């Protein structure tokens, strides 16, 4: 056995007999003292040192020393209960906020996906250089999926077509459910086994085999009452019979389809999955998401090289110059939230750092009062290292206590944070206070305690024992170096506050301008309902047109309804539906522009208040014709300087040969941030899935039962979902920005308060330390105004220096926000000037109060003090 293991084993055994060994050691020392006493002129020496030297041979001396320091630190904290309470509470607030935000970052961005070997899962997209200005990446087409399925670097590839809605009938009241069309192998690629049933059959996504359905666990429980015999039964979707072949596990969470294709406004998650059947008609239509699993040992670069070689041979749009974009599936799902969440985590860490700075300033004050104590311990033999260690242990204990309380606060406010999160945030089921979050909180607690205590501990350990013992307690530690250190901390805190306030100011300005941006259409008194017609009952265009015409007519008759219209894509719903516009014969070159194609009924423009600029609006007679109405933006970009009325253009896929009959005012069709869109309004022919719009002054709760009754008379198999106001749709489009702004404003407000407290604390401390000096100045004739200016100058100087540094840092860091700002530059001078003026005013006020107290010092009282 090695020597060190023998020594460790003996020490561990000695722990069990510690008291007996101590008694034996005292008896042996007493024996030796008695023996030496018989020798004249011989002194035995220091008993304590002899005992300590002997104990080191069979005890863990270093550990025992640390434990003694921990016990001593605990006694000091109990003695300074006021300071400890302030330190623990402020640390708890900072660490609690850090824990909550990191739990969101960890759950959304860092946690591995709950699938088998998640690192092998990737999302596939196409990059077409000539379309990159409009579309940075493109979803794939079924043709790409079929070609990529032969790749030898992939263990499997699945496609997803989302954004569909289906009518569920025959199980209570008809319900409109969100569904994803998927390839039959999706769950095998993900490595997920259904809780009930075998899942899709091998040929489920082929023509003639497409009537299978897999239910999510939530839908199975809510709609089918967790019936274990549901597998093998038929349910009616869109009027057609589908056989239930599986129920997914409760722990299975599939992302919203829009999270797989880089949409900024993700829609709802699917409640069920049906096979996506590839036909000759949809073979070359872009719009699918692709999820692939790499074979073990295959790198992403190898897979991209093979997929690129395959896609070059496909006759899809732009494929001759397309390249494959491969992204880890976890990164793709959270792509729209990555920057915002990291930004929020950086902000809350800055607030935590500010708390540490303020506590360091507070601890410096306390260290001054404890300087004589440190001097006495040093005079008795304590080394500087021992003093430093003891002070740091005390600070670390405060950090751990603050972290424990912070976790409790985070757990209490956790649900409130999730309630604030927008509905489209992915992977919210992974957000919880798990082991990783608690471990990070532990590390942050220790680091916060270290940051808050290292400077005060170092200053206390560096003191001169002789000088400290000669100095009075009122003047202990008063030195230029200490005041400069406190000023440095104030300047650093002010700089951090400046950066946070400017970031919050830019986001607030951006949000305000975006929220007030004109939509180009009426928002008030407009209600919407998305309807899905059963496929089996509406197989041809005449049946669809008949339903929608009758539905609009019945809705328009309802009491309080002023107008009714229909469209396939609601404004600001996040749906792009962009297609190219070619003037003249279609050519291999790029289109004149990409415009948003929107089928609308004739009443659409009047209902939403979209004014006619020239020409005429669409009429019922235009259904099935080549007539279209375009927006001003489209007219100016396609035919600049020309009269657009009567002009013709083509679209590369689908319908061709459109004729412009009118021009209407611009609107924001896709999103507020996308600006005024180039829109092509086509005649509404009647579709399986479209939205009904109502203009009414009545609330949704009043009109909904009447609308449901009226539509039931048209077709009782069509589900009517809850009505949404256009105002709610606009608000939902702003929800992600509102969430980030709210948290950033909260952190910036905390930073401003902390900066104010830091400046106030420095000046207040200086007033106490220089009270005798102020009294002497006033006794010699100094005016109160001069004293106030002196004290304000001492506090305001480091704050203004920190403000200048913060402005320079913010000028660089604000550019990170450029991609999320709307209508405001990252170096907006008004925001910078407003923040600078506010911080300067706050700093002046923080200095004024204690400076005024200094000016009221009675010289006689001050000079009598020691």
GROMACS .gro file of C-alpha atoms in nm, residues 454-652:
model
  199
  454UNK     CA    1  -1.239   3.985  -0.217
  455UNK     CA    2  -1.153   4.358  -0.215
  456UNK     CA    3  -1.267   4.423   0.145
  457UNK     CA    4  -1.084   4.108   0.258
  458UNK     CA    5  -0.768   4.208   0.076
  459UNK     CA    6  -0.776   4.559   0.221
  460UNK     CA    7  -0.830   4.429   0.575
  461UNK     CA    8  -0.547   4.176   0.540
  462UNK     CA    9  -0.308   4.442   0.408
  463UNK     CA   10  -0.346   4.673   0.708
  464UNK     CA   11  -0.047   4.769   0.927
  465UNK     CA   12  -0.106   4.634   1.279
  466UNK     CA   13   0.085   4.914   1.455
  467UNK     CA   14  -0.094   5.190   1.268
  468UNK     CA   15  -0.432   5.026   1.307
  469UNK     CA   16  -0.387   4.984   1.683
  470UNK     CA   17  -0.281   5.350   1.719
  471UNK     CA   18  -0.572   5.478   1.508
  472UNK     CA   19  -0.908   5.553   1.663
  473UNK     CA   20  -1.208   5.355   1.558
  474UNK     CA   21  -1.363   5.663   1.403
  475UNK     CA   22  -1.069   5.713   1.170
  476UNK     CA   23  -0.963   5.354   1.116
  477UNK     CA   24  -0.907   5.275   0.752
  478UNK     CA   25  -0.960   5.636   0.633
  479UNK     CA   26  -0.707   5.673   0.351
  480UNK     CA   27  -0.686   5.802   0.000
  481UNK     CA   28  -0.636   5.451  -0.135
  482UNK     CA   29  -0.955   5.327   0.029
  483UNK     CA   30  -1.157   5.622  -0.099
  484UNK     CA   31  -1.017   5.571  -0.450
  485UNK     CA   32  -1.115   5.205  -0.436
  486UNK     CA   33  -1.470   5.295  -0.336
  487UNK     CA   34  -1.483   5.552  -0.614
  488UNK     CA   35  -1.364   5.289  -0.861
  489UNK     CA   36  -1.647   5.059  -0.757
  490UNK     CA   37  -1.900   5.340  -0.795
  491UNK     CA   38  -1.767   5.420  -1.143
  492UNK     CA   39  -1.789   5.055  -1.248
  493UNK     CA   40  -2.144   5.026  -1.120
  494UNK     CA   41  -2.247   5.343  -1.302
  495UNK     CA   42  -2.094   5.213  -1.626
  496UNK     CA   43  -2.288   4.888  -1.601
  497UNK     CA   44  -2.608   5.077  -1.526
  498UNK     CA   45  -2.549   5.298  -1.829
  499UNK     CA   46  -2.517   5.002  -2.064
  500UNK     CA   47  -2.835   4.838  -1.931
  501UNK     CA   48  -3.036   5.159  -1.940
  502UNK     CA   49  -2.931   5.236  -2.297
  503UNK     CA   50  -3.020   4.883  -2.406
  504UNK     CA   51  -3.361   4.913  -2.239
  505UNK     CA   52  -3.408   5.260  -2.386
  506UNK     CA   53  -3.337   5.139  -2.739
  507UNK     CA   54  -3.575   4.846  -2.699
  508UNK     CA   55  -3.845   5.071  -2.555
  509UNK     CA   56  -3.812   5.320  -2.839
  510UNK     CA   57  -3.817   5.036  -3.092
  511UNK     CA   58  -4.124   4.874  -2.935
  512UNK     CA   59  -4.312   5.203  -2.910
  513UNK     CA   60  -4.251   5.286  -3.275
  514UNK     CA   61  -4.342   4.935  -3.384
  515UNK     CA   62  -4.662   4.930  -3.177
  516UNK     CA   63  -4.763   5.269  -3.317
  517UNK     CA   64  -4.671   5.183  -3.675
  518UNK     CA   65  -4.972   5.219  -3.904
  519UNK     CA   66  -5.107   4.881  -4.009
  520UNK     CA   67  -5.289   5.016  -4.312
  521UNK     CA   68  -5.615   4.847  -4.210
  522UNK     CA   69  -5.879   4.878  -3.941
  523UNK     CA   70  -5.805   4.693  -3.619
  524UNK     CA   71  -6.093   4.796  -3.394
  525UNK     CA   72  -6.429   4.619  -3.411
  526UNK     CA   73  -6.299   4.336  -3.633
  527UNK     CA   74  -6.342   3.972  -3.524
  528UNK     CA   75  -6.201   3.669  -3.703
  529UNK     CA   76  -6.261   3.294  -3.705
  530UNK     CA   77  -6.061   3.035  -3.898
  531UNK     CA   78  -6.280   2.764  -4.051
  532UNK     CA   79  -6.181   2.428  -4.195
  533UNK     CA   80  -6.418   2.253  -4.433
  534UNK     CA   81  -6.443   1.871  -4.435
  535UNK     CA   82  -6.251   1.743  -4.738
  536UNK     CA   83  -6.497   1.461  -4.803
  537UNK     CA   84  -6.793   1.700  -4.828
  538UNK     CA   85  -6.625   1.973  -5.029
  539UNK     CA   86  -6.436   1.800  -5.304
  540UNK     CA   87  -6.480   2.058  -5.579
  541UNK     CA   88  -6.454   2.434  -5.614
  542UNK     CA   89  -6.827   2.490  -5.662
  543UNK     CA   90  -6.908   2.330  -5.324
  544UNK     CA   91  -6.644   2.539  -5.148
  545UNK     CA   92  -6.762   2.864  -5.308
  546UNK     CA   93  -7.121   2.782  -5.217
  547UNK     CA   94  -7.031   2.730  -4.851
  548UNK     CA   95  -6.829   3.049  -4.816
  549UNK     CA   96  -7.084   3.262  -5.000
  550UNK     CA   97  -7.363   3.135  -4.779
  551UNK     CA   98  -7.148   3.162  -4.463
  552UNK     CA   99  -7.064   3.527  -4.537
  553UNK     CA  100  -7.424   3.603  -4.617
  554UNK     CA  101  -7.555   3.442  -4.296
  555UNK     CA  102  -7.286   3.612  -4.085
  556UNK     CA  103  -7.368   3.952  -4.236
  557UNK     CA  104  -7.734   3.911  -4.128
  558UNK     CA  105  -7.647   3.869  -3.760
  559UNK     CA  106  -7.758   4.154  -3.530
  560UNK     CA  107  -7.477   4.403  -3.481
  561UNK     CA  108  -7.268   4.275  -3.773
  562UNK     CA  109  -7.196   4.548  -4.026
  563UNK     CA  110  -7.001   4.343  -4.283
  564UNK     CA  111  -6.854   3.997  -4.340
  565UNK     CA  112  -6.561   3.891  -4.560
  566UNK     CA  113  -6.322   3.601  -4.612
  567UNK     CA  114  -5.951   3.556  -4.681
  568UNK     CA  115  -5.708   3.268  -4.678
  569UNK     CA  116  -5.440   3.458  -4.481
  570UNK     CA  117  -5.516   3.705  -4.204
  571UNK     CA  118  -5.300   4.018  -4.185
  572UNK     CA  119  -5.018   4.002  -3.930
  573UNK     CA  120  -5.071   3.629  -3.877
  574UNK     CA  121  -4.707   3.566  -3.968
  575UNK     CA  122  -4.797   3.376  -4.286
  576UNK     CA  123  -4.573   3.477  -4.574
  577UNK     CA  124  -4.713   3.295  -4.882
  578UNK     CA  125  -4.471   3.490  -5.101
  579UNK     CA  126  -4.435   3.408  -5.467
  580UNK     CA  127  -4.244   3.567  -5.751
  581UNK     CA  128  -4.376   3.826  -5.992
  582UNK     CA  129  -4.250   3.801  -6.351
  583UNK     CA  130  -4.344   4.057  -6.613
  584UNK     CA  131  -4.359   3.914  -6.963
  585UNK     CA  132  -4.276   3.550  -7.035
  586UNK     CA  133  -4.133   3.348  -6.744
  587UNK     CA  134  -3.755   3.345  -6.767
  588UNK     CA  135  -3.476   3.165  -6.583
  589UNK     CA  136  -3.372   3.491  -6.420
  590UNK     CA  137  -3.498   3.617  -6.084
  591UNK     CA  138  -3.846   3.776  -6.058
  592UNK     CA  139  -3.909   4.150  -6.039
  593UNK     CA  140  -3.999   4.101  -5.672
  594UNK     CA  141  -4.155   3.855  -5.431
  595UNK     CA  142  -4.506   3.959  -5.331
  596UNK     CA  143  -4.751   3.822  -5.076
  597UNK     CA  144  -5.045   3.657  -5.259
  598UNK     CA  145  -5.373   3.694  -5.067
  599UNK     CA  146  -5.708   3.561  -5.194
  600UNK     CA  147  -5.983   3.790  -5.056
  601UNK     CA  148  -6.357   3.831  -5.100
  602UNK     CA  149  -6.492   4.157  -5.245
  603UNK     CA  150  -6.602   4.286  -4.901
  604UNK     CA  151  -6.248   4.250  -4.763
  605UNK     CA  152  -6.129   4.603  -4.853
  606UNK     CA  153  -6.436   4.780  -4.718
  607UNK     CA  154  -6.443   4.573  -4.399
  608UNK     CA  155  -6.078   4.650  -4.314
  609UNK     CA  156  -6.091   5.007  -4.439
  610UNK     CA  157  -5.825   4.961  -4.710
  611UNK     CA  158  -5.877   5.256  -4.943
  612UNK     CA  159  -5.881   5.233  -5.322
  613UNK     CA  160  -5.610   5.442  -5.492
  614UNK     CA  161  -5.700   5.386  -5.857
  615UNK     CA  162  -5.893   5.145  -6.073
  616UNK     CA  163  -6.159   4.933  -5.905
  617UNK     CA  164  -6.193   4.675  -5.628
  618UNK     CA  165  -6.266   4.307  -5.684
  619UNK     CA  166  -6.623   4.198  -5.737
  620UNK     CA  167  -6.810   3.869  -5.716
  621UNK     CA  168  -6.791   3.848  -6.096
  622UNK     CA  169  -6.408   3.831  -6.077
  623UNK     CA  170  -6.413   3.482  -5.918
  624UNK     CA  171  -6.232   3.251  -6.155
  625UNK     CA  172  -6.098   3.539  -6.370
  626UNK     CA  173  -5.747   3.677  -6.408
  627UNK     CA  174  -5.830   4.007  -6.232
  628UNK     CA  175  -5.621   4.109  -5.929
  629UNK     CA  176  -5.580   4.417  -5.712
  630UNK     CA  177  -5.229   4.512  -5.599
  631UNK     CA  178  -5.089   4.733  -5.327
  632UNK     CA  179  -4.912   5.064  -5.394
  633UNK     CA  180  -4.579   4.910  -5.293
  634UNK     CA  181  -4.618   4.636  -5.555
  635UNK     CA  182  -4.718   4.885  -5.826
  636UNK     CA  183  -4.424   5.115  -5.757
  637UNK     CA  184  -4.171   4.834  -5.757
  638UNK     CA  185  -4.300   4.641  -6.060
  639UNK     CA  186  -4.395   4.933  -6.284
  640UNK     CA  187  -4.220   5.245  -6.152
  641UNK     CA  188  -4.348   5.555  -6.330
  642UNK     CA  189  -4.609   5.359  -6.527
  643UNK     CA  190  -4.984   5.321  -6.494
  644UNK     CA  191  -5.030   4.970  -6.342
  645UNK     CA  192  -5.398   4.941  -6.444
  646UNK     CA  193  -5.426   4.686  -6.723
  647UNK     CA  194  -5.071   4.557  -6.679
  648UNK     CA  195  -5.018   4.181  -6.677
  649UNK     CA  196  -4.774   3.958  -6.491
  650UNK     CA  197  -4.710   3.590  -6.424
  651UNK     CA  198  -4.631   3.386  -6.117
  652UNK     CA  199  -4.376   3.108  -6.163
   0.00000   0.00000   0.00000
